[in-house]
């Protein structure tokens, strides 16, 4: 029997550490529900001590998820661990993941602690965590650059203290696959109580080796891989979940383990994360890129038509491509709409939100005729149905664009209870609209990114716009969807302004002292 490989998803924690990828509570809940549908074993839902907002997110996810373990991250100090323990309390199955740096450079320059002090603190941390749960994970941060002898001592001590998973992070993405595989193999051999814990790995992609390093470690006995949807994560990101899962599945002849992932949910998860964070997926990205299963050259097309396996090692449908499901149409009623939302794992807070969403759905169905699951996902991501986050709201928009003339926009927005309107011109219609909104909101935010994607196919598809804004070092993404991309752009811009207004500051676990 093949071993079980635990898939630990950290999109909501390490993924969220990517600049600009921060998410609201509703967004995180939607992603967590999709991760549960994907059947990941563990969802790392956040870092509860980083802010009250993060604490609430982890707690809400712990309460909502039933089929995956919900994990929170905590530095190896009592306050972080207590916050984390409280946040995961509602979980059916909860885990505390605590960490402290173990490399000479991190211990000397960042922690200013001796190795013995680090070891003692790690052991204390496991004790605090065990008071909340018997599912405790420990990570020696920057293990990839740590001294193996010290790692052996440290890991033996934390396993003795009650850590049930020990995770080896290549925090800065420095190791080579053969080195990392050998490191994990030798630690498992040398740590005397190694068999009392699950061995895990957590690799960053600074040299593009995160997936290769993780798989090398699996070959050396790691039975948990920490990864993220689309490889999102700090700097160059983490190992990508879809690549790990599909490598293990496609090459079952070489891997001695299997996952319980429902691979048909992969593309939906990828699109959801990309849409919410505004991090587009490159077309040639393995598994989830738009071209991952497209055959351009005649020779390839001919081969695939004659016998699919000449050029395809996986089936597109196995990862959820071509699953554009026709959800609902113009005639669908409120009940059918609500049922489909529930099937998609989307919960709206109360009848008012449902009614607002249903009204939007009707409007969209009138315009488009056919409404797909992706349209519904975009529709509910529109902040206008989560009024508590909404200070700015688009009221009306008129744009005039004519060859040889400067585009003009007349834009009216609600700002709290006030209604404001202005005329503006710009290089293009979107520029004119953004200038108008910027003036009305008296915003000095800098536009870092503007991108438009079609949610489904066809010229009647909704356009989904992402706007990334920066103010005083804080970066946020706003999203908006509409069949009119200028309207979608205005909504995305306002959504980003709302986030800049409301979002709390959070600590980065690895940068905070
Ligand atoms: O990269 C890292 O070392 C981490 C740890 C907290 C596991 O994210
Ligand atoms: Zn990390």
mmCIF file of C-alpha atoms in Angstrom, residues 164-480:
data_model
loop_
_atom_site.group_PDB
_atom_site.id
_atom_site.type_symbol
_atom_site.label_atom_id
_atom_site.label_comp_id
_atom_site.label_asym_id
_atom_site.label_seq_id
_atom_site.Cartn_x
_atom_site.Cartn_y
_atom_site.Cartn_z
ATOM 1 C CA UNK A 164 3.845 15.572 16.050
ATOM 2 C CA UNK A 165 5.048 17.038 12.745
ATOM 3 C CA UNK A 166 8.514 18.413 12.090
ATOM 4 C CA UNK A 167 8.790 20.635 9.068
ATOM 5 C CA UNK A 168 12.053 21.389 7.271
ATOM 6 C CA UNK A 169 11.797 24.782 5.556
ATOM 7 C CA UNK A 170 14.092 25.950 2.814
ATOM 8 C CA UNK A 171 13.075 29.449 3.799
ATOM 9 C CA UNK A 172 15.223 31.322 1.297
ATOM 10 C CA UNK A 173 15.031 28.797 -1.544
ATOM 11 C CA UNK A 174 18.766 28.185 -1.438
ATOM 12 C CA UNK A 175 19.232 24.421 -1.594
ATOM 13 C CA UNK A 176 19.581 22.149 -4.606
ATOM 14 C CA UNK A 177 17.216 19.169 -4.935
ATOM 15 C CA UNK A 178 19.918 16.552 -4.312
ATOM 16 C CA UNK A 179 21.161 18.459 -1.250
ATOM 17 C CA UNK A 180 17.702 18.987 0.175
ATOM 18 C CA UNK A 181 16.698 15.362 -0.396
ATOM 19 C CA UNK A 182 19.899 14.227 1.298
ATOM 20 C CA UNK A 183 19.359 16.640 4.217
ATOM 21 C CA UNK A 184 15.867 15.297 4.925
ATOM 22 C CA UNK A 185 17.056 11.698 4.523
ATOM 23 C CA UNK A 186 19.982 12.170 6.892
ATOM 24 C CA UNK A 187 17.902 13.998 9.518
ATOM 25 C CA UNK A 188 15.389 11.162 9.490
ATOM 26 C CA UNK A 189 18.211 8.683 9.978
ATOM 27 C CA UNK A 190 20.103 10.592 12.629
ATOM 28 C CA UNK A 191 17.299 11.906 14.864
ATOM 29 C CA UNK A 192 16.734 9.016 17.293
ATOM 30 C CA UNK A 193 12.977 9.579 17.747
ATOM 31 C CA UNK A 194 12.369 10.441 14.064
ATOM 32 C CA UNK A 195 9.649 7.807 13.766
ATOM 33 C CA UNK A 196 7.513 9.624 16.370
ATOM 34 C CA UNK A 197 6.717 12.515 14.018
ATOM 35 C CA UNK A 198 5.594 13.123 10.458
ATOM 36 C CA UNK A 199 8.343 14.729 8.382
ATOM 37 C CA UNK A 200 7.314 17.686 6.332
ATOM 38 C CA UNK A 201 8.969 20.137 3.939
ATOM 39 C CA UNK A 202 8.309 23.760 3.033
ATOM 40 C CA UNK A 203 10.298 25.054 0.061
ATOM 41 C CA UNK A 204 10.558 28.512 -1.418
ATOM 42 C CA UNK A 205 11.081 29.135 -5.082
ATOM 43 C CA UNK A 206 13.864 31.739 -5.220
ATOM 44 C CA UNK A 207 15.867 29.586 -7.650
ATOM 45 C CA UNK A 208 12.800 28.007 -9.237
ATOM 46 C CA UNK A 209 13.453 24.755 -7.355
ATOM 47 C CA UNK A 210 10.672 24.642 -4.758
ATOM 48 C CA UNK A 211 8.760 21.788 -6.398
ATOM 49 C CA UNK A 212 11.923 19.839 -7.270
ATOM 50 C CA UNK A 213 13.224 20.223 -3.716
ATOM 51 C CA UNK A 214 9.912 19.139 -2.197
ATOM 52 C CA UNK A 215 9.727 16.061 -4.421
ATOM 53 C CA UNK A 216 13.341 15.145 -3.639
ATOM 54 C CA UNK A 217 12.398 15.273 0.046
ATOM 55 C CA UNK A 218 9.365 13.047 -0.587
ATOM 56 C CA UNK A 219 11.750 10.499 -2.082
ATOM 57 C CA UNK A 220 13.746 10.738 1.163
ATOM 58 C CA UNK A 221 10.727 10.024 3.338
ATOM 59 C CA UNK A 222 8.936 13.355 3.817
ATOM 60 C CA UNK A 223 5.229 12.623 4.088
ATOM 61 C CA UNK A 224 3.868 16.157 4.256
ATOM 62 C CA UNK A 225 4.472 18.867 1.657
ATOM 63 C CA UNK A 226 3.636 22.503 2.337
ATOM 64 C CA UNK A 227 2.562 24.273 -0.798
ATOM 65 C CA UNK A 228 0.266 26.926 -2.233
ATOM 66 C CA UNK A 229 -2.188 27.294 -5.073
ATOM 67 C CA UNK A 230 -0.411 28.746 -8.137
ATOM 68 C CA UNK A 231 2.832 28.728 -6.114
ATOM 69 C CA UNK A 232 1.817 31.989 -4.415
ATOM 70 C CA UNK A 233 3.996 33.027 -1.482
ATOM 71 C CA UNK A 234 6.669 35.235 -0.005
ATOM 72 C CA UNK A 235 9.058 36.603 -2.695
ATOM 73 C CA UNK A 236 9.247 34.058 -5.555
ATOM 74 C CA UNK A 237 6.617 31.949 -3.838
ATOM 75 C CA UNK A 238 6.235 28.456 -2.423
ATOM 76 C CA UNK A 239 6.077 25.061 -4.074
ATOM 77 C CA UNK A 240 2.962 24.939 -6.193
ATOM 78 C CA UNK A 241 0.305 22.545 -4.913
ATOM 79 C CA UNK A 242 -0.957 21.609 -8.363
ATOM 80 C CA UNK A 243 2.521 20.667 -9.569
ATOM 81 C CA UNK A 244 3.303 18.564 -6.498
ATOM 82 C CA UNK A 245 -0.029 16.753 -6.595
ATOM 83 C CA UNK A 246 0.039 16.076 -10.321
ATOM 84 C CA UNK A 247 3.688 14.969 -10.272
ATOM 85 C CA UNK A 248 2.946 12.416 -7.564
ATOM 86 C CA UNK A 249 -0.209 11.267 -9.350
ATOM 87 C CA UNK A 250 1.214 11.142 -12.872
ATOM 88 C CA UNK A 251 4.437 9.424 -11.789
ATOM 89 C CA UNK A 252 2.993 6.922 -9.365
ATOM 90 C CA UNK A 253 5.580 4.558 -10.787
ATOM 91 C CA UNK A 254 8.291 6.514 -8.938
ATOM 92 C CA UNK A 255 6.586 8.001 -5.887
ATOM 93 C CA UNK A 256 5.836 5.664 -2.983
ATOM 94 C CA UNK A 257 2.816 7.709 -1.891
ATOM 95 C CA UNK A 258 -0.537 9.118 -2.982
ATOM 96 C CA UNK A 259 -2.632 12.135 -1.986
ATOM 97 C CA UNK A 260 -6.348 12.372 -1.334
ATOM 98 C CA UNK A 261 -6.719 15.506 -3.474
ATOM 99 C CA UNK A 262 -9.726 15.787 -5.788
ATOM 100 C CA UNK A 263 -7.686 16.929 -8.765
ATOM 101 C CA UNK A 264 -10.768 18.026 -10.714
ATOM 102 C CA UNK A 265 -10.989 20.990 -8.314
ATOM 103 C CA UNK A 266 -7.503 22.272 -9.150
ATOM 104 C CA UNK A 267 -8.349 24.717 -11.945
ATOM 105 C CA UNK A 268 -11.258 26.185 -9.973
ATOM 106 C CA UNK A 269 -8.928 26.720 -7.005
ATOM 107 C CA UNK A 270 -6.313 28.314 -9.225
ATOM 108 C CA UNK A 271 -8.819 30.705 -10.806
ATOM 109 C CA UNK A 272 -10.308 31.618 -7.465
ATOM 110 C CA UNK A 273 -6.937 32.449 -5.908
ATOM 111 C CA UNK A 274 -5.777 34.332 -8.967
ATOM 112 C CA UNK A 275 -9.008 36.324 -9.155
ATOM 113 C CA UNK A 276 -8.999 37.248 -5.478
ATOM 114 C CA UNK A 277 -5.334 38.132 -5.171
ATOM 115 C CA UNK A 278 -4.978 39.676 -8.604
ATOM 116 C CA UNK A 279 -1.908 37.554 -9.305
ATOM 117 C CA UNK A 280 -2.434 36.340 -12.865
ATOM 118 C CA UNK A 281 -1.361 32.834 -13.857
ATOM 119 C CA UNK A 282 1.181 32.852 -16.664
ATOM 120 C CA UNK A 283 -0.209 31.067 -19.773
ATOM 121 C CA UNK A 284 2.597 28.496 -19.838
ATOM 122 C CA UNK A 285 2.359 27.678 -16.108
ATOM 123 C CA UNK A 286 2.273 23.914 -15.593
ATOM 124 C CA UNK A 287 -1.170 22.404 -14.944
ATOM 125 C CA UNK A 288 -3.141 25.636 -14.499
ATOM 126 C CA UNK A 289 -1.767 27.915 -17.250
ATOM 127 C CA UNK A 290 -4.190 28.595 -20.113
ATOM 128 C CA UNK A 291 -1.785 26.881 -22.549
ATOM 129 C CA UNK A 292 -0.863 23.940 -20.314
ATOM 130 C CA UNK A 293 -2.915 21.569 -22.455
ATOM 131 C CA UNK A 294 -2.982 23.521 -25.735
ATOM 132 C CA UNK A 295 -1.209 22.007 -28.732
ATOM 133 C CA UNK A 296 -0.094 24.590 -31.239
ATOM 134 C CA UNK A 297 2.178 22.811 -33.685
ATOM 135 C CA UNK A 298 0.581 20.756 -36.436
ATOM 136 C CA UNK A 299 2.710 17.722 -35.618
ATOM 137 C CA UNK A 300 1.536 17.755 -31.995
ATOM 138 C CA UNK A 301 -2.108 18.302 -32.954
ATOM 139 C CA UNK A 302 -1.930 15.472 -35.433
ATOM 140 C CA UNK A 303 -0.332 13.172 -32.851
ATOM 141 C CA UNK A 304 -2.887 14.021 -30.164
ATOM 142 C CA UNK A 305 -5.778 13.453 -32.553
ATOM 143 C CA UNK A 306 -4.395 10.045 -33.498
ATOM 144 C CA UNK A 307 -3.574 9.007 -29.973
ATOM 145 C CA UNK A 308 -3.850 11.451 -27.070
ATOM 146 C CA UNK A 309 -0.952 10.030 -25.119
ATOM 147 C CA UNK A 310 1.554 10.806 -27.878
ATOM 148 C CA UNK A 311 1.904 14.281 -26.411
ATOM 149 C CA UNK A 312 -0.222 14.368 -23.255
ATOM 150 C CA UNK A 313 0.819 12.890 -19.948
ATOM 151 C CA UNK A 314 -2.266 14.125 -18.081
ATOM 152 C CA UNK A 315 -5.858 14.701 -19.104
ATOM 153 C CA UNK A 316 -7.043 18.307 -18.993
ATOM 154 C CA UNK A 317 -10.370 17.224 -17.514
ATOM 155 C CA UNK A 318 -8.596 15.477 -14.632
ATOM 156 C CA UNK A 319 -7.423 18.835 -13.300
ATOM 157 C CA UNK A 320 -10.732 20.565 -13.976
ATOM 158 C CA UNK A 321 -10.207 22.163 -17.376
ATOM 159 C CA UNK A 322 -13.206 22.342 -19.702
ATOM 160 C CA UNK A 323 -15.384 22.420 -16.644
ATOM 161 C CA UNK A 324 -17.026 25.751 -17.540
ATOM 162 C CA UNK A 325 -20.321 24.599 -16.138
ATOM 163 C CA UNK A 326 -23.482 26.239 -17.304
ATOM 164 C CA UNK A 327 -24.891 27.154 -13.967
ATOM 165 C CA UNK A 328 -28.042 29.117 -14.417
ATOM 166 C CA UNK A 329 -29.986 31.107 -16.970
ATOM 167 C CA UNK A 330 -32.318 34.085 -17.225
ATOM 168 C CA UNK A 331 -35.260 32.118 -15.958
ATOM 169 C CA UNK A 332 -33.580 30.625 -12.900
ATOM 170 C CA UNK A 333 -35.268 31.619 -9.671
ATOM 171 C CA UNK A 334 -33.978 32.689 -6.297
ATOM 172 C CA UNK A 335 -34.021 29.141 -4.989
ATOM 173 C CA UNK A 336 -31.973 27.712 -7.843
ATOM 174 C CA UNK A 337 -29.555 30.601 -7.415
ATOM 175 C CA UNK A 338 -29.201 29.984 -3.686
ATOM 176 C CA UNK A 339 -28.785 26.240 -4.175
ATOM 177 C CA UNK A 340 -26.011 26.727 -6.733
ATOM 178 C CA UNK A 341 -24.201 29.132 -4.392
ATOM 179 C CA UNK A 342 -24.361 26.544 -1.611
ATOM 180 C CA UNK A 343 -23.026 23.866 -3.997
ATOM 181 C CA UNK A 344 -20.143 26.208 -4.808
ATOM 182 C CA UNK A 345 -19.492 26.672 -1.106
ATOM 183 C CA UNK A 346 -20.486 30.336 -1.194
ATOM 184 C CA UNK A 347 -22.330 31.551 1.869
ATOM 185 C CA UNK A 348 -23.818 35.014 1.928
ATOM 186 C CA UNK A 349 -24.327 36.745 5.219
ATOM 187 C CA UNK A 350 -28.102 36.966 5.598
ATOM 188 C CA UNK A 351 -31.107 37.619 3.391
ATOM 189 C CA UNK A 352 -30.103 41.150 2.415
ATOM 190 C CA UNK A 353 -26.831 39.938 0.923
ATOM 191 C CA UNK A 354 -28.645 37.118 -0.865
ATOM 192 C CA UNK A 355 -31.219 39.514 -2.281
ATOM 193 C CA UNK A 356 -28.532 41.931 -3.436
ATOM 194 C CA UNK A 357 -26.600 39.106 -5.069
ATOM 195 C CA UNK A 358 -29.760 37.735 -6.701
ATOM 196 C CA UNK A 359 -30.600 41.149 -8.143
ATOM 197 C CA UNK A 360 -27.090 41.319 -9.609
ATOM 198 C CA UNK A 361 -27.439 37.826 -10.974
ATOM 199 C CA UNK A 362 -30.691 38.752 -12.739
ATOM 200 C CA UNK A 363 -29.060 41.814 -14.232
ATOM 201 C CA UNK A 364 -26.148 39.702 -15.454
ATOM 202 C CA UNK A 365 -28.387 36.929 -16.793
ATOM 203 C CA UNK A 366 -30.359 39.517 -18.747
ATOM 204 C CA UNK A 367 -27.170 40.791 -20.329
ATOM 205 C CA UNK A 368 -25.462 37.446 -20.899
ATOM 206 C CA UNK A 369 -28.205 34.862 -21.092
ATOM 207 C CA UNK A 370 -26.002 32.094 -19.714
ATOM 208 C CA UNK A 371 -24.329 32.393 -16.340
ATOM 209 C CA UNK A 372 -21.436 30.066 -15.529
ATOM 210 C CA UNK A 373 -19.985 29.064 -12.165
ATOM 211 C CA UNK A 374 -17.069 31.425 -12.765
ATOM 212 C CA UNK A 375 -19.542 34.278 -13.279
ATOM 213 C CA UNK A 376 -21.169 33.475 -9.959
ATOM 214 C CA UNK A 377 -17.812 33.438 -8.194
ATOM 215 C CA UNK A 378 -17.011 36.862 -9.636
ATOM 216 C CA UNK A 379 -20.442 38.180 -8.826
ATOM 217 C CA UNK A 380 -20.185 37.357 -5.143
ATOM 218 C CA UNK A 381 -16.656 38.681 -4.907
ATOM 219 C CA UNK A 382 -18.088 42.092 -5.682
ATOM 220 C CA UNK A 383 -17.889 44.000 -2.419
ATOM 221 C CA UNK A 384 -21.243 45.625 -3.041
ATOM 222 C CA UNK A 385 -22.852 42.608 -1.438
ATOM 223 C CA UNK A 386 -20.683 42.908 1.649
ATOM 224 C CA UNK A 387 -21.705 46.444 2.620
ATOM 225 C CA UNK A 388 -19.708 46.537 5.846
ATOM 226 C CA UNK A 389 -16.514 46.977 3.802
ATOM 227 C CA UNK A 390 -17.977 49.482 1.495
ATOM 228 C CA UNK A 391 -17.402 53.172 1.881
ATOM 229 C CA UNK A 392 -17.101 53.992 -1.820
ATOM 230 C CA UNK A 393 -19.625 52.627 -4.300
ATOM 231 C CA UNK A 394 -20.128 53.265 -7.998
ATOM 232 C CA UNK A 395 -23.394 55.011 -8.732
ATOM 233 C CA UNK A 396 -23.264 55.947 -12.404
ATOM 234 C CA UNK A 397 -20.681 56.117 -15.126
ATOM 235 C CA UNK A 398 -20.723 57.645 -18.573
ATOM 236 C CA UNK A 399 -17.734 57.432 -20.877
ATOM 237 C CA UNK A 400 -17.284 58.986 -24.298
ATOM 238 C CA UNK A 401 -14.484 57.659 -26.447
ATOM 239 C CA UNK A 402 -14.026 58.722 -30.043
ATOM 240 C CA UNK A 403 -11.108 58.383 -32.449
ATOM 241 C CA UNK A 404 -8.992 61.527 -32.439
ATOM 242 C CA UNK A 405 -10.702 62.948 -29.323
ATOM 243 C CA UNK A 406 -9.604 62.851 -25.711
ATOM 244 C CA UNK A 407 -11.804 60.339 -23.816
ATOM 245 C CA UNK A 408 -14.173 61.883 -21.274
ATOM 246 C CA UNK A 409 -15.766 60.317 -18.221
ATOM 247 C CA UNK A 410 -18.596 61.463 -15.982
ATOM 248 C CA UNK A 411 -18.480 59.480 -12.797
ATOM 249 C CA UNK A 412 -20.706 59.511 -9.727
ATOM 250 C CA UNK A 413 -19.901 57.603 -6.556
ATOM 251 C CA UNK A 414 -21.283 57.210 -3.065
ATOM 252 C CA UNK A 415 -18.738 57.986 -0.334
ATOM 253 C CA UNK A 416 -20.427 56.924 2.878
ATOM 254 C CA UNK A 417 -23.708 58.821 2.841
ATOM 255 C CA UNK A 418 -22.506 61.513 0.428
ATOM 256 C CA UNK A 419 -23.014 61.387 -3.327
ATOM 257 C CA UNK A 420 -20.220 62.908 -5.401
ATOM 258 C CA UNK A 421 -19.754 63.366 -9.106
ATOM 259 C CA UNK A 422 -17.200 64.816 -11.475
ATOM 260 C CA UNK A 423 -16.056 65.007 -15.087
ATOM 261 C CA UNK A 424 -12.585 63.942 -16.053
ATOM 262 C CA UNK A 425 -10.532 63.292 -19.175
ATOM 263 C CA UNK A 426 -7.587 61.007 -19.696
ATOM 264 C CA UNK A 427 -5.312 59.149 -22.095
ATOM 265 C CA UNK A 428 -7.933 56.469 -22.464
ATOM 266 C CA UNK A 429 -11.386 55.792 -21.031
ATOM 267 C CA UNK A 430 -10.031 53.832 -18.065
ATOM 268 C CA UNK A 431 -7.517 56.558 -17.299
ATOM 269 C CA UNK A 432 -10.298 59.150 -17.400
ATOM 270 C CA UNK A 433 -12.461 57.100 -15.023
ATOM 271 C CA UNK A 434 -9.584 56.508 -12.584
ATOM 272 C CA UNK A 435 -8.703 60.221 -12.599
ATOM 273 C CA UNK A 436 -12.311 61.073 -11.824
ATOM 274 C CA UNK A 437 -12.579 58.556 -8.987
ATOM 275 C CA UNK A 438 -9.189 59.547 -7.605
ATOM 276 C CA UNK A 439 -10.329 63.177 -7.467
ATOM 277 C CA UNK A 440 -13.638 62.339 -5.782
ATOM 278 C CA UNK A 441 -11.992 60.115 -3.188
ATOM 279 C CA UNK A 442 -9.102 62.578 -2.736
ATOM 280 C CA UNK A 443 -6.843 59.599 -3.143
ATOM 281 C CA UNK A 444 -3.088 59.884 -3.425
ATOM 282 C CA UNK A 445 -2.729 56.119 -3.915
ATOM 283 C CA UNK A 446 -0.315 54.998 -6.625
ATOM 284 C CA UNK A 447 -1.546 52.594 -9.303
ATOM 285 C CA UNK A 448 0.853 49.650 -9.459
ATOM 286 C CA UNK A 449 -1.050 47.250 -11.652
ATOM 287 C CA UNK A 450 -4.061 47.158 -13.898
ATOM 288 C CA UNK A 451 -5.123 43.921 -15.545
ATOM 289 C CA UNK A 452 -8.196 42.632 -17.354
ATOM 290 C CA UNK A 453 -9.164 38.992 -17.841
ATOM 291 C CA UNK A 454 -12.176 37.382 -19.442
ATOM 292 C CA UNK A 455 -13.930 35.222 -16.858
ATOM 293 C CA UNK A 456 -15.383 32.812 -19.415
ATOM 294 C CA UNK A 457 -15.057 32.650 -23.190
ATOM 295 C CA UNK A 458 -16.867 34.730 -25.824
ATOM 296 C CA UNK A 459 -17.216 38.448 -26.379
ATOM 297 C CA UNK A 460 -20.233 38.536 -24.069
ATOM 298 C CA UNK A 461 -18.080 37.237 -21.193
ATOM 299 C CA UNK A 462 -17.635 39.295 -18.063
ATOM 300 C CA UNK A 463 -14.342 41.086 -17.793
ATOM 301 C CA UNK A 464 -12.610 40.776 -14.438
ATOM 302 C CA UNK A 465 -10.356 43.679 -13.616
ATOM 303 C CA UNK A 466 -7.663 43.803 -10.970
ATOM 304 C CA UNK A 467 -6.266 47.086 -9.730
ATOM 305 C CA UNK A 468 -3.292 47.182 -7.372
ATOM 306 C CA UNK A 469 -2.842 50.382 -5.355
ATOM 307 C CA UNK A 470 -0.111 51.474 -2.988
ATOM 308 C CA UNK A 471 -0.282 54.091 -0.252
ATOM 309 C CA UNK A 472 2.368 54.692 2.407
ATOM 310 C CA UNK A 473 3.926 51.274 1.784
ATOM 311 C CA UNK A 474 0.619 49.410 1.986
ATOM 312 C CA UNK A 475 -0.364 47.501 -1.112
ATOM 313 C CA UNK A 476 -3.874 46.227 -1.847
ATOM 314 C CA UNK A 477 -5.661 44.613 -4.765
ATOM 315 C CA UNK A 478 -9.160 45.518 -5.844
ATOM 316 C CA UNK A 479 -11.327 43.399 -8.111
ATOM 317 C CA UNK A 480 -14.383 44.192 -10.167
#
